Coordinates of N, CA and C in Angstrom, one line a residue:
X767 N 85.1 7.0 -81.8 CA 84.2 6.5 -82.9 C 84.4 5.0 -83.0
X768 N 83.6 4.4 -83.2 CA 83.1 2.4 -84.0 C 83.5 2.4 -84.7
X769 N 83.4 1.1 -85.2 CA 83.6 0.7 -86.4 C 82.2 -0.3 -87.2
X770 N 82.1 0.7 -88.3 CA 80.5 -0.3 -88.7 C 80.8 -2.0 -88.9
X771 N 79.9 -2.5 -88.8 CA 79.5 -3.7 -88.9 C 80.1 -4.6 -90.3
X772 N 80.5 -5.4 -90.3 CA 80.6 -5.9 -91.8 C 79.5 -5.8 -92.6
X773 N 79.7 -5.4 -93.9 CA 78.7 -5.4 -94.7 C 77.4 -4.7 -94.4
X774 N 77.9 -3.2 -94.2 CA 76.9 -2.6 -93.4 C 76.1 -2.3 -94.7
X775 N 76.1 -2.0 -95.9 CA 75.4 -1.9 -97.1 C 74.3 -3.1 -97.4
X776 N 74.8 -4.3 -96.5 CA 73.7 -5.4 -97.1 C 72.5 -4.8 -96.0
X777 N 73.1 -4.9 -94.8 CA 71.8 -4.9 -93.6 C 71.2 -3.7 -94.3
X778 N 71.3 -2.5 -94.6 CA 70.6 -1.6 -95.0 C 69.6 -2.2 -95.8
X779 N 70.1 -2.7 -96.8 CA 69.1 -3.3 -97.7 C 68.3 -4.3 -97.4
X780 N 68.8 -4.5 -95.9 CA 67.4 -5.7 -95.6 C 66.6 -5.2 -94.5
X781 N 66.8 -3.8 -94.0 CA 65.9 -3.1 -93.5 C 65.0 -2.8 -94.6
X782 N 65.4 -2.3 -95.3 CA 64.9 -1.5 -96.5 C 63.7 -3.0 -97.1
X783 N 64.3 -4.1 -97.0 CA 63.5 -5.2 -97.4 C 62.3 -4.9 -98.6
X784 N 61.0 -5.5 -98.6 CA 60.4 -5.4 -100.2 C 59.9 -4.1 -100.2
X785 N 60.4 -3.1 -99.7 CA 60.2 -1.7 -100.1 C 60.9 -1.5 -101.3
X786 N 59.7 -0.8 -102.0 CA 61.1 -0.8 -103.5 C 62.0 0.7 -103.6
X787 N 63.2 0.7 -104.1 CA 64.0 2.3 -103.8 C 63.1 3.0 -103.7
X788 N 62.5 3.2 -105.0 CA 61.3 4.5 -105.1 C 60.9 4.9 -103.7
X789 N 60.1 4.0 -103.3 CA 59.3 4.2 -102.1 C 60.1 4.7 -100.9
X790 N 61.2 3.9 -100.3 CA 62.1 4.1 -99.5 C 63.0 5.9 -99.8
X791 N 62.8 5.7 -101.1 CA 63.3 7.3 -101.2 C 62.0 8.3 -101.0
X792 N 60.7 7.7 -101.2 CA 59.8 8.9 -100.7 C 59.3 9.1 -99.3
X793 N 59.6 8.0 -98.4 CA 59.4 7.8 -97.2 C 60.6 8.3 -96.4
X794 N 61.7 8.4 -97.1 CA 63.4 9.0 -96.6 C 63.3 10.6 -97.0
X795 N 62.9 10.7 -97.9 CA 63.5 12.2 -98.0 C 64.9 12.0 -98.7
X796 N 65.1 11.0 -99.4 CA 66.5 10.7 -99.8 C 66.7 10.4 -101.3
X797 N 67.2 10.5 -102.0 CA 67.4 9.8 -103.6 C 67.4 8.6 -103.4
X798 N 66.6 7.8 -104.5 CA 66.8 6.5 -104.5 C 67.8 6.0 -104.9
X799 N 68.8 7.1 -105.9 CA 69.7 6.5 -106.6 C 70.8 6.8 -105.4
X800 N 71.1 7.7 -103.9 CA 71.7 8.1 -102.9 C 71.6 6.4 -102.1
X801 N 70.4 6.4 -101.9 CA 70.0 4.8 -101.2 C 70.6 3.6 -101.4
X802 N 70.9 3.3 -103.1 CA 71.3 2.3 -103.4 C 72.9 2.3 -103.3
X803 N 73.1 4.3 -103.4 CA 74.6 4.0 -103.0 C 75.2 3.8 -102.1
X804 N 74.3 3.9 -100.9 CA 74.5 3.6 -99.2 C 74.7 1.5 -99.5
X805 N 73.6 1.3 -99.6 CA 73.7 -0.4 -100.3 C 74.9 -0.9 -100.4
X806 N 75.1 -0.3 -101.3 CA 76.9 -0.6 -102.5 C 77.5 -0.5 -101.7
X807 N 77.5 0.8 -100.1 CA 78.9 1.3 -99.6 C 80.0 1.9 -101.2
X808 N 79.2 2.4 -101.9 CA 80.2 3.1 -102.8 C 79.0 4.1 -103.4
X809 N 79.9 5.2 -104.2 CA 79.3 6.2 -105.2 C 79.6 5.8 -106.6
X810 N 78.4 5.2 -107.1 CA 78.7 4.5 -108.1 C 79.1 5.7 -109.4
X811 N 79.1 6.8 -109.4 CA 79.9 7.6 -110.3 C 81.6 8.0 -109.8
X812 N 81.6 7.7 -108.7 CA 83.0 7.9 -108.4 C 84.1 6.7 -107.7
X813 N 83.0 5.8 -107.7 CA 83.4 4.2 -107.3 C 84.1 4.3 -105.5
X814 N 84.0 5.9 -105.4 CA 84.6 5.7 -103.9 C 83.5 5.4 -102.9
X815 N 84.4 4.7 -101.8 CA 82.9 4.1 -101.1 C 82.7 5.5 -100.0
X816 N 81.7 5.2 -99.4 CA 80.6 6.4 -98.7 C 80.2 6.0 -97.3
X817 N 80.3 6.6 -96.5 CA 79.3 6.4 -95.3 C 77.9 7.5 -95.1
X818 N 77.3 6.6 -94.3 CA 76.1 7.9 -94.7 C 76.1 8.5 -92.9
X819 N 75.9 10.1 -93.0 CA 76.3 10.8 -91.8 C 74.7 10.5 -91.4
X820 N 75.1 11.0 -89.7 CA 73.8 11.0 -88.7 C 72.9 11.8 -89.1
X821 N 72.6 12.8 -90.1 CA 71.3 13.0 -90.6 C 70.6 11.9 -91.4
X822 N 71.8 11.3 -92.4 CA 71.2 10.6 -93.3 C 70.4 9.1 -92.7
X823 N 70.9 8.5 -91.4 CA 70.9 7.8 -90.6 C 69.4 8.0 -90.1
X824 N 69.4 9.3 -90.0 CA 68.3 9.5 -88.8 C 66.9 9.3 -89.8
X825 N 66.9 9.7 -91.1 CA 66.0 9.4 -92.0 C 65.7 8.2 -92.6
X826 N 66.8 7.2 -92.7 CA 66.5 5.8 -93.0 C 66.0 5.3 -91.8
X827 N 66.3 5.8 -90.4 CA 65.6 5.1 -89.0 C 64.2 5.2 -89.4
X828 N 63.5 6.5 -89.7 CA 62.6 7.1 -89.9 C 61.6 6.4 -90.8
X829 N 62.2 5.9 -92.0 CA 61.7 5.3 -93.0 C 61.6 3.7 -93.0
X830 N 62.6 3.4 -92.1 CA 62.7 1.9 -91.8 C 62.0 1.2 -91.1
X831 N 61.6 2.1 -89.7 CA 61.2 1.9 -88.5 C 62.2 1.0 -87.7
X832 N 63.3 1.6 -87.7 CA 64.9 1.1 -87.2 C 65.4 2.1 -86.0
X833 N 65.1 1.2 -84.8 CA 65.4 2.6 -84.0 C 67.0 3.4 -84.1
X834 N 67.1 4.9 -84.3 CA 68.2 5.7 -84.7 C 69.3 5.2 -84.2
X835 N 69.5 5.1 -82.6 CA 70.9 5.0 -81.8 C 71.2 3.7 -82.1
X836 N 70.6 2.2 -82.4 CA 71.4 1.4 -82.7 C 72.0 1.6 -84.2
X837 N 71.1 2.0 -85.2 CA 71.6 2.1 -86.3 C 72.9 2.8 -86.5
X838 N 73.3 4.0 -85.6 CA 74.4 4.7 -85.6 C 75.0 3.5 -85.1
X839 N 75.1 2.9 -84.1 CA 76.2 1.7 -83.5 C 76.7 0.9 -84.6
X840 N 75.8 0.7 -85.7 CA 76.0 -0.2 -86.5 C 76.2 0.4 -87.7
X841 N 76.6 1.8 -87.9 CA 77.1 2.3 -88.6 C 78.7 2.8 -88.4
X842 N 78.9 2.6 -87.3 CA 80.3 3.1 -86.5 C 80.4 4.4 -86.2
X843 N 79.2 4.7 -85.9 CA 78.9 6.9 -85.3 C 79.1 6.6 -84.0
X844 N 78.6 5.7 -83.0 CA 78.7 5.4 -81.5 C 79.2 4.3 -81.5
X845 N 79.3 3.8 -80.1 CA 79.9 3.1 -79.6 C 78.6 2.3 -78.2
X846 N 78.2 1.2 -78.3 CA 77.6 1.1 -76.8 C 78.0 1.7 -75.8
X847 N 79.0 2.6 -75.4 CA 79.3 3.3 -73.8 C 79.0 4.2 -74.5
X848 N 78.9 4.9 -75.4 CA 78.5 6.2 -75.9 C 77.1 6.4 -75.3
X849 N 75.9 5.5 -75.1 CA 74.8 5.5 -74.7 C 74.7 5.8 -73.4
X850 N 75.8 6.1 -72.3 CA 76.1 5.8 -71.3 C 76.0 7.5 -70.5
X851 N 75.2 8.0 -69.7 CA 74.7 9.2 -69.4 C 76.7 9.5 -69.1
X852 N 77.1 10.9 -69.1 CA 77.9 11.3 -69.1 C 78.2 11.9 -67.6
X853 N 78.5 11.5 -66.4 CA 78.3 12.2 -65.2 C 79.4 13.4 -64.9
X854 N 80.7 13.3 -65.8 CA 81.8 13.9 -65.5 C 81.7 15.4 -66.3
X855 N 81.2 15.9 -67.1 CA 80.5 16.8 -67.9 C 79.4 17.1 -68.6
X856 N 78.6 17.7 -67.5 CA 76.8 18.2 -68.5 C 77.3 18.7 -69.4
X857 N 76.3 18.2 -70.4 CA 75.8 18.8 -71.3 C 75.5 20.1 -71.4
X858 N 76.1 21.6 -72.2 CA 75.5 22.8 -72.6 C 74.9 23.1 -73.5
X859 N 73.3 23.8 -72.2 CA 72.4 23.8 -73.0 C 73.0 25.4 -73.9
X860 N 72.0 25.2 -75.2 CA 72.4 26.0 -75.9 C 71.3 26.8 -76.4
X861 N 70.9 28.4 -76.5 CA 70.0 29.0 -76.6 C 70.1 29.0 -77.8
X862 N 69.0 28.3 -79.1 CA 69.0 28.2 -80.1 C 68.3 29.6 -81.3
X863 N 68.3 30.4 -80.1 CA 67.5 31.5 -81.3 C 68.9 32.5 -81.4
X864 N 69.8 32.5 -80.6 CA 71.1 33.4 -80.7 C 72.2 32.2 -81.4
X865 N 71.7 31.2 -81.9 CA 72.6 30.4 -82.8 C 72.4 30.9 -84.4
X866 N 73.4 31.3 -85.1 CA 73.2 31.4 -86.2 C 73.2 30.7 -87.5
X867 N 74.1 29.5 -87.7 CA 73.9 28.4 -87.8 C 74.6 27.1 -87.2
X868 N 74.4 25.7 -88.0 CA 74.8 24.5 -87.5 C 75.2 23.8 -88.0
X869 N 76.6 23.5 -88.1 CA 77.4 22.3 -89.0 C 76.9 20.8 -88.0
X870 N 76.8 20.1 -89.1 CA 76.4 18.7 -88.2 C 77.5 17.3 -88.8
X871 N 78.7 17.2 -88.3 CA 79.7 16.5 -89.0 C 79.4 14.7 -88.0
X872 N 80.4 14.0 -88.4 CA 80.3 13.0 -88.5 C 80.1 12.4 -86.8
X873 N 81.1 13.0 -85.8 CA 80.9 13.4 -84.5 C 80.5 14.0 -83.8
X874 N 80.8 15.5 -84.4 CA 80.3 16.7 -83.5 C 79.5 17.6 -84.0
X875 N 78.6 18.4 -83.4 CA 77.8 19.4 -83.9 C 78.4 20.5 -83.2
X876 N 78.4 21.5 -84.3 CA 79.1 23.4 -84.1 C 77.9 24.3 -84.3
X877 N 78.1 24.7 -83.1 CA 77.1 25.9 -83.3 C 78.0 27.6 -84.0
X878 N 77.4 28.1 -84.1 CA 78.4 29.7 -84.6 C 77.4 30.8 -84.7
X879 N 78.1 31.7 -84.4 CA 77.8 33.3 -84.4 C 78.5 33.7 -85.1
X880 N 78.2 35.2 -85.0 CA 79.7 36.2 -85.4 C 80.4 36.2 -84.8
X881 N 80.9 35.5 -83.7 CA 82.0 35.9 -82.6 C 82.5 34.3 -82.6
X882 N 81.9 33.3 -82.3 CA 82.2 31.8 -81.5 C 81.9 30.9 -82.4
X883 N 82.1 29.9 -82.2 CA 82.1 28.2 -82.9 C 81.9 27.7 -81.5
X884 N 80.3 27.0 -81.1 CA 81.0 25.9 -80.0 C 80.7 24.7 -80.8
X885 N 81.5 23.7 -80.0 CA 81.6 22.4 -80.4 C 80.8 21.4 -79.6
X886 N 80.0 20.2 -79.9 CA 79.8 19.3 -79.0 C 79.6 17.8 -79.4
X887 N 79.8 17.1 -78.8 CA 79.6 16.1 -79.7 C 78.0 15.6 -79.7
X888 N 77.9 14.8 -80.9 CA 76.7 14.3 -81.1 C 76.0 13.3 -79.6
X889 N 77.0 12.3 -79.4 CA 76.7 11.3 -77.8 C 75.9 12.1 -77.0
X890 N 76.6 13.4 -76.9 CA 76.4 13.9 -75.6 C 74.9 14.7 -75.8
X891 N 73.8 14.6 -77.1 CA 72.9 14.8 -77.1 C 72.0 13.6 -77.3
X892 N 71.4 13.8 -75.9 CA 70.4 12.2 -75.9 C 69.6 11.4 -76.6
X893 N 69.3 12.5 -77.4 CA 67.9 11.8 -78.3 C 68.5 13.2 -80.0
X894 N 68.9 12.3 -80.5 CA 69.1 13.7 -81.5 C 68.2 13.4 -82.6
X895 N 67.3 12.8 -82.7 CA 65.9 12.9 -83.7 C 65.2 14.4 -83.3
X896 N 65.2 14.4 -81.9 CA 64.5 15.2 -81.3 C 64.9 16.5 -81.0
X897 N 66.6 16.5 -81.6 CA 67.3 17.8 -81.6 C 67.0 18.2 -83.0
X898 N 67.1 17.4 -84.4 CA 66.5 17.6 -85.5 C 65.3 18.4 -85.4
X899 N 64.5 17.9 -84.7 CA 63.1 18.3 -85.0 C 62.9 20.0 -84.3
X900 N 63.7 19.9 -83.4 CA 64.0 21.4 -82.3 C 64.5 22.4 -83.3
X901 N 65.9 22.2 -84.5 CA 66.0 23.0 -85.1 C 64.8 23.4 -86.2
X902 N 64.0 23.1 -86.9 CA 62.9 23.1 -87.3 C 62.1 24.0 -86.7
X903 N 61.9 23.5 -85.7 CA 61.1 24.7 -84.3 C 61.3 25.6 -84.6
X904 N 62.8 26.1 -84.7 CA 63.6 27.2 -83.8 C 63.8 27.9 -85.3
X905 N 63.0 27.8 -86.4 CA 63.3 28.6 -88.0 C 64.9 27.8 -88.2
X906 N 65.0 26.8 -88.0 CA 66.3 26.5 -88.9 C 66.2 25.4 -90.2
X907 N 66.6 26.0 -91.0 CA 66.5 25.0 -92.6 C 67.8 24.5 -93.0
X908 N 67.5 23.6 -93.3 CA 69.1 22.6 -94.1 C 68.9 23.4 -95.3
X909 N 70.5 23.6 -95.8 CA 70.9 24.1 -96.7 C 72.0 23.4 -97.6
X910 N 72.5 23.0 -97.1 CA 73.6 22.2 -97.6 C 73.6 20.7 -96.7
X911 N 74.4 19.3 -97.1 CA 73.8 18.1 -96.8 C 74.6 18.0 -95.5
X912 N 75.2 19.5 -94.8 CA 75.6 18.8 -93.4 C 75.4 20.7 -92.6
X913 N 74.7 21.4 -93.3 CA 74.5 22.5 -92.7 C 73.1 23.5 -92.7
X914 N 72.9 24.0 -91.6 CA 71.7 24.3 -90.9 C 71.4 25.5 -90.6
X915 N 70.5 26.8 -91.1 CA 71.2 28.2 -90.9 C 69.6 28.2 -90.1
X916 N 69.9 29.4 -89.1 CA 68.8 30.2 -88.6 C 67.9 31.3 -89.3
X917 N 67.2 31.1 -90.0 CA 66.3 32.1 -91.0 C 66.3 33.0 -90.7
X918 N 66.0 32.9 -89.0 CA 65.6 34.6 -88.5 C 66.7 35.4 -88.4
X919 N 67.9 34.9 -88.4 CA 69.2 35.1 -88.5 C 69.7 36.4 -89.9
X920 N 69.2 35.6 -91.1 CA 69.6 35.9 -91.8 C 69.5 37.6 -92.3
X921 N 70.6 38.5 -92.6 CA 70.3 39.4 -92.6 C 70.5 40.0 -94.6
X922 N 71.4 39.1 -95.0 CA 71.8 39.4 -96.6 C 72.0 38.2 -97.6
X923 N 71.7 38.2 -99.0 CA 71.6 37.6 -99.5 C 72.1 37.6 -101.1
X924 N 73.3 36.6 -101.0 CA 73.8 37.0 -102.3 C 73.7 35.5 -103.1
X925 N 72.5 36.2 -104.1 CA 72.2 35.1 -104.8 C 73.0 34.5 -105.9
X926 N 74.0 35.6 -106.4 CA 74.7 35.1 -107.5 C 75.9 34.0 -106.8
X927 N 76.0 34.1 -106.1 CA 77.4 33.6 -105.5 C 76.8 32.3 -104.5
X928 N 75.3 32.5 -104.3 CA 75.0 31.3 -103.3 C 75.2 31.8 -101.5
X929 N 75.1 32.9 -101.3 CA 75.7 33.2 -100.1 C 75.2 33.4 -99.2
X930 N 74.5 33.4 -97.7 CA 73.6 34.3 -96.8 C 74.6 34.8 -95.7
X931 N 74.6 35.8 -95.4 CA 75.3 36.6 -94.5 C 74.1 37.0 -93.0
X932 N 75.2 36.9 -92.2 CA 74.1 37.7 -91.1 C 74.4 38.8 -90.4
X933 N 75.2 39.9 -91.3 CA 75.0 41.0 -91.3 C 74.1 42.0 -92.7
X934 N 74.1 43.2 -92.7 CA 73.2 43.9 -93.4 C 74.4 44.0 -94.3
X935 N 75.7 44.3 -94.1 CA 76.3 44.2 -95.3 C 77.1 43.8 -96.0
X936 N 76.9 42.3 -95.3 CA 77.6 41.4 -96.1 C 78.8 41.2 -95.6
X937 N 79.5 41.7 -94.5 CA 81.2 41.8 -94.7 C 81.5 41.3 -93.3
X938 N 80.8 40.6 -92.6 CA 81.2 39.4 -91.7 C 80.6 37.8 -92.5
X939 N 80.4 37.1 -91.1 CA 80.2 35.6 -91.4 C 79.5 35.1 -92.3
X940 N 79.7 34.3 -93.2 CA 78.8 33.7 -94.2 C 78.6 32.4 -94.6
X941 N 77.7 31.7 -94.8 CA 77.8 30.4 -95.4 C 77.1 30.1 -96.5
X942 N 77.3 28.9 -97.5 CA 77.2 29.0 -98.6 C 75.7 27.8 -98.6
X943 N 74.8 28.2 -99.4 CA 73.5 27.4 -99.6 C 73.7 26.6 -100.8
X944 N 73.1 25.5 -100.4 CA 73.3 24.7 -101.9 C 72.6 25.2 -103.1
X945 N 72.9 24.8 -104.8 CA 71.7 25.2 -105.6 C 70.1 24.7 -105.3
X946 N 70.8 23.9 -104.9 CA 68.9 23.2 -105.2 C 67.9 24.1 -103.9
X947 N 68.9 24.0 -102.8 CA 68.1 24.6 -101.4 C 67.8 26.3 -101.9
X948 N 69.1 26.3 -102.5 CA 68.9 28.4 -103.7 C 67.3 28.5 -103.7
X949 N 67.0 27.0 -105.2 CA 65.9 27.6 -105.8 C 64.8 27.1 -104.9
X950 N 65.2 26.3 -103.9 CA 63.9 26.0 -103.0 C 63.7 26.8 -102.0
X951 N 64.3 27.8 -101.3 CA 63.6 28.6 -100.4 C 63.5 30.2 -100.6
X952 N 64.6 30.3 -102.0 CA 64.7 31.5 -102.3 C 63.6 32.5 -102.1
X953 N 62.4 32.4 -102.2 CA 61.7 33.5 -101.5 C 61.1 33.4 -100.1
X954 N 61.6 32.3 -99.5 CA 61.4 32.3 -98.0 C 62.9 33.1 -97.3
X955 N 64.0 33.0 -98.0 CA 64.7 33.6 -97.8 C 64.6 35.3 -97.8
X956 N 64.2 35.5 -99.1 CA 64.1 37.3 -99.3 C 62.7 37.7 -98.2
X957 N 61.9 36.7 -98.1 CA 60.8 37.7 -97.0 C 61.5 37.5 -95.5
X958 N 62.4 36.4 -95.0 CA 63.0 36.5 -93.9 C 63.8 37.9 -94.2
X959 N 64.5 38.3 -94.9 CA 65.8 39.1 -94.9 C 65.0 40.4 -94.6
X960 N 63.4 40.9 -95.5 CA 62.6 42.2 -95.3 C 62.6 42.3 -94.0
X961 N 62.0 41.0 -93.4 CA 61.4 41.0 -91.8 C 62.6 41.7 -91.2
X962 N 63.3 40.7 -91.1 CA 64.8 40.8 -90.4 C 65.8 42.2 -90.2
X963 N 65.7 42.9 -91.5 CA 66.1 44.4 -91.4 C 65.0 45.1 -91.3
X964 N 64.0 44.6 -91.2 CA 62.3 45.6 -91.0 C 62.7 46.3 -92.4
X965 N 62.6 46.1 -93.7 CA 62.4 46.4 -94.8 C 61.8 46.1 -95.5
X966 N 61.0 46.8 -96.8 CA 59.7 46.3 -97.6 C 60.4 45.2 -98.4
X967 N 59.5 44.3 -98.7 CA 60.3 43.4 -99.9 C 59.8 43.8 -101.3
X968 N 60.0 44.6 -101.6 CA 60.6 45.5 -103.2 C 61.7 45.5 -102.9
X969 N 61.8 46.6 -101.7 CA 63.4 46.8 -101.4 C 64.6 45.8 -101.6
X970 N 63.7 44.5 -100.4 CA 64.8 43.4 -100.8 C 65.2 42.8 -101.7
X971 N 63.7 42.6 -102.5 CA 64.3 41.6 -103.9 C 65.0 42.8 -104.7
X972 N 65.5 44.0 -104.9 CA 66.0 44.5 -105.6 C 67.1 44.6 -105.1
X973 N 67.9 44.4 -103.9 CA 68.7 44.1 -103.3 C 69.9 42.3 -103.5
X974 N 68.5 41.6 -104.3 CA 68.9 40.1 -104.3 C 69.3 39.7 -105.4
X975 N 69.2 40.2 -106.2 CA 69.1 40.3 -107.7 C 70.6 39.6 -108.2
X976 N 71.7 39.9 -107.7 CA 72.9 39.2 -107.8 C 73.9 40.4 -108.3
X977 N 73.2 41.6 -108.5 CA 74.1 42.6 -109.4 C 74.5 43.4 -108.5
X978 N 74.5 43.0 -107.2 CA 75.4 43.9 -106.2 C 75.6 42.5 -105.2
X979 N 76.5 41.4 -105.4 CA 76.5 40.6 -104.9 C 77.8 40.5 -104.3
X980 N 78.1 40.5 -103.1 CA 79.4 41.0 -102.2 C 80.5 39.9 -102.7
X981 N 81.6 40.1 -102.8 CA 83.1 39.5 -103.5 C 83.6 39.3 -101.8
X982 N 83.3 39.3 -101.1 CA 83.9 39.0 -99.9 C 83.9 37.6 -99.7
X983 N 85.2 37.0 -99.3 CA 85.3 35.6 -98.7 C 84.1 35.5 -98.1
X984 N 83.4 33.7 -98.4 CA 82.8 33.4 -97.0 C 83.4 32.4 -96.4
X985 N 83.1 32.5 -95.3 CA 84.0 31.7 -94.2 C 83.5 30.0 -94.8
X986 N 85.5 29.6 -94.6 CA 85.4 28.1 -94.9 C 85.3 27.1 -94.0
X987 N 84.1 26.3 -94.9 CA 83.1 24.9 -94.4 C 84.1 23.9 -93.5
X988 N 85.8 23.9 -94.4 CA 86.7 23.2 -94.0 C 87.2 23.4 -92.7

């Protein structure tokens, strides 16, 4: 990993130039008050400073018209030899419909099942705007601000607890959905889960309700 640039909070803000937050947050996909915390390099409710991860990166490229891979260079995510084709180990490709979901951390992206975790690093995907846009393709929704579940995947749903499982009854793998993502897909969620067990959705929303909501560990993010 790099090391970002001095005063990587100013250059932001001079990408960002006479765009006003507002705007920059409706062209990002991002809070304006998130934006200004990028600026600061701090969380101004917690005064600790922040880096902003390769999704958040990939959306201010987006908004900026700042091409991605330098901006990660000058964020300290790459390195210039990072750009550098890899001849010593291809890249594995990965069949994205038997992925169940996708943690996307600072370096490496994890895929998982019920069985595996693979790891890979971000470098070693060439163009990762275009891997963004693939999970989209492929039914996968952000849920949380560094994780990515497969819809079609989804087989249970425990709404009191925030939970989606990708068995029918709950008692394997699980990851936890944020609230806000809760009340935003929640019924894209319960008609995936009908599809997905081929069941009517009465059935399911009576199933989602939170009053049979499984007490089982879900596997941790950490």
């Amino acid at each position: 990993m790099g090391q970002a640039i001095p005063n990587f909070g100013k250059f932001l803000e001079s990408l960002r130039g006479s765009i006003s937050l507002r705007e920059a947050a409706k062209k990002s996909g991002l809070s304006h008050a998130y934006i200004r915390d990028l600026e600061l390099e701090k969380n101004r409710s917690t005064n600790e400073k922040i880096t902003p991860s390769p999704d958040t990166l990939q959306k201010l490229s987006n908004a900026y018209g700042f091409p991605y891979k330098e901006l990660m260079i000058k964020a300290g995510h790459l390195e210039e030899h990072d750009l550098l084709p890899d001849t010593s180990s291809p890249d594995i490709e990965v069949d994205l419909s038997q992925v169940f979901y996708i943690e996307i951390g600072m370096r490496d992206i994890i895929y998982g099942d019920l069985q595996t975790r693979l790891k890979k690093s971000i470098d070693s995907l060439r163009d990762f705007s275009d891997f963004l846009d693939t999970l989209e393709e492929h039914g996968f929704k952000k849920i949380d601000s560094d994780m990515y579940v497969n819809f079609h995947c989804i087989r249970k749903y425990d709404e009191r607890n925030g939970c989606l499982y990708f068995d029918a009854l709950g008692e394997g793998t699980g990851v936890t959905i944020s609230a806000t993502r809760q009340r935003k897909y929640h019924e894209l969620i319960v008609r995936h889960i009908a599809n997905n067990n081929q069941t009517s959705l009465e059935f399911t929303f009576g199933k989602t309700t939170g009053k049979e909501a499984s007490s089982l560990p879900v596997r941790d993010k950490g």
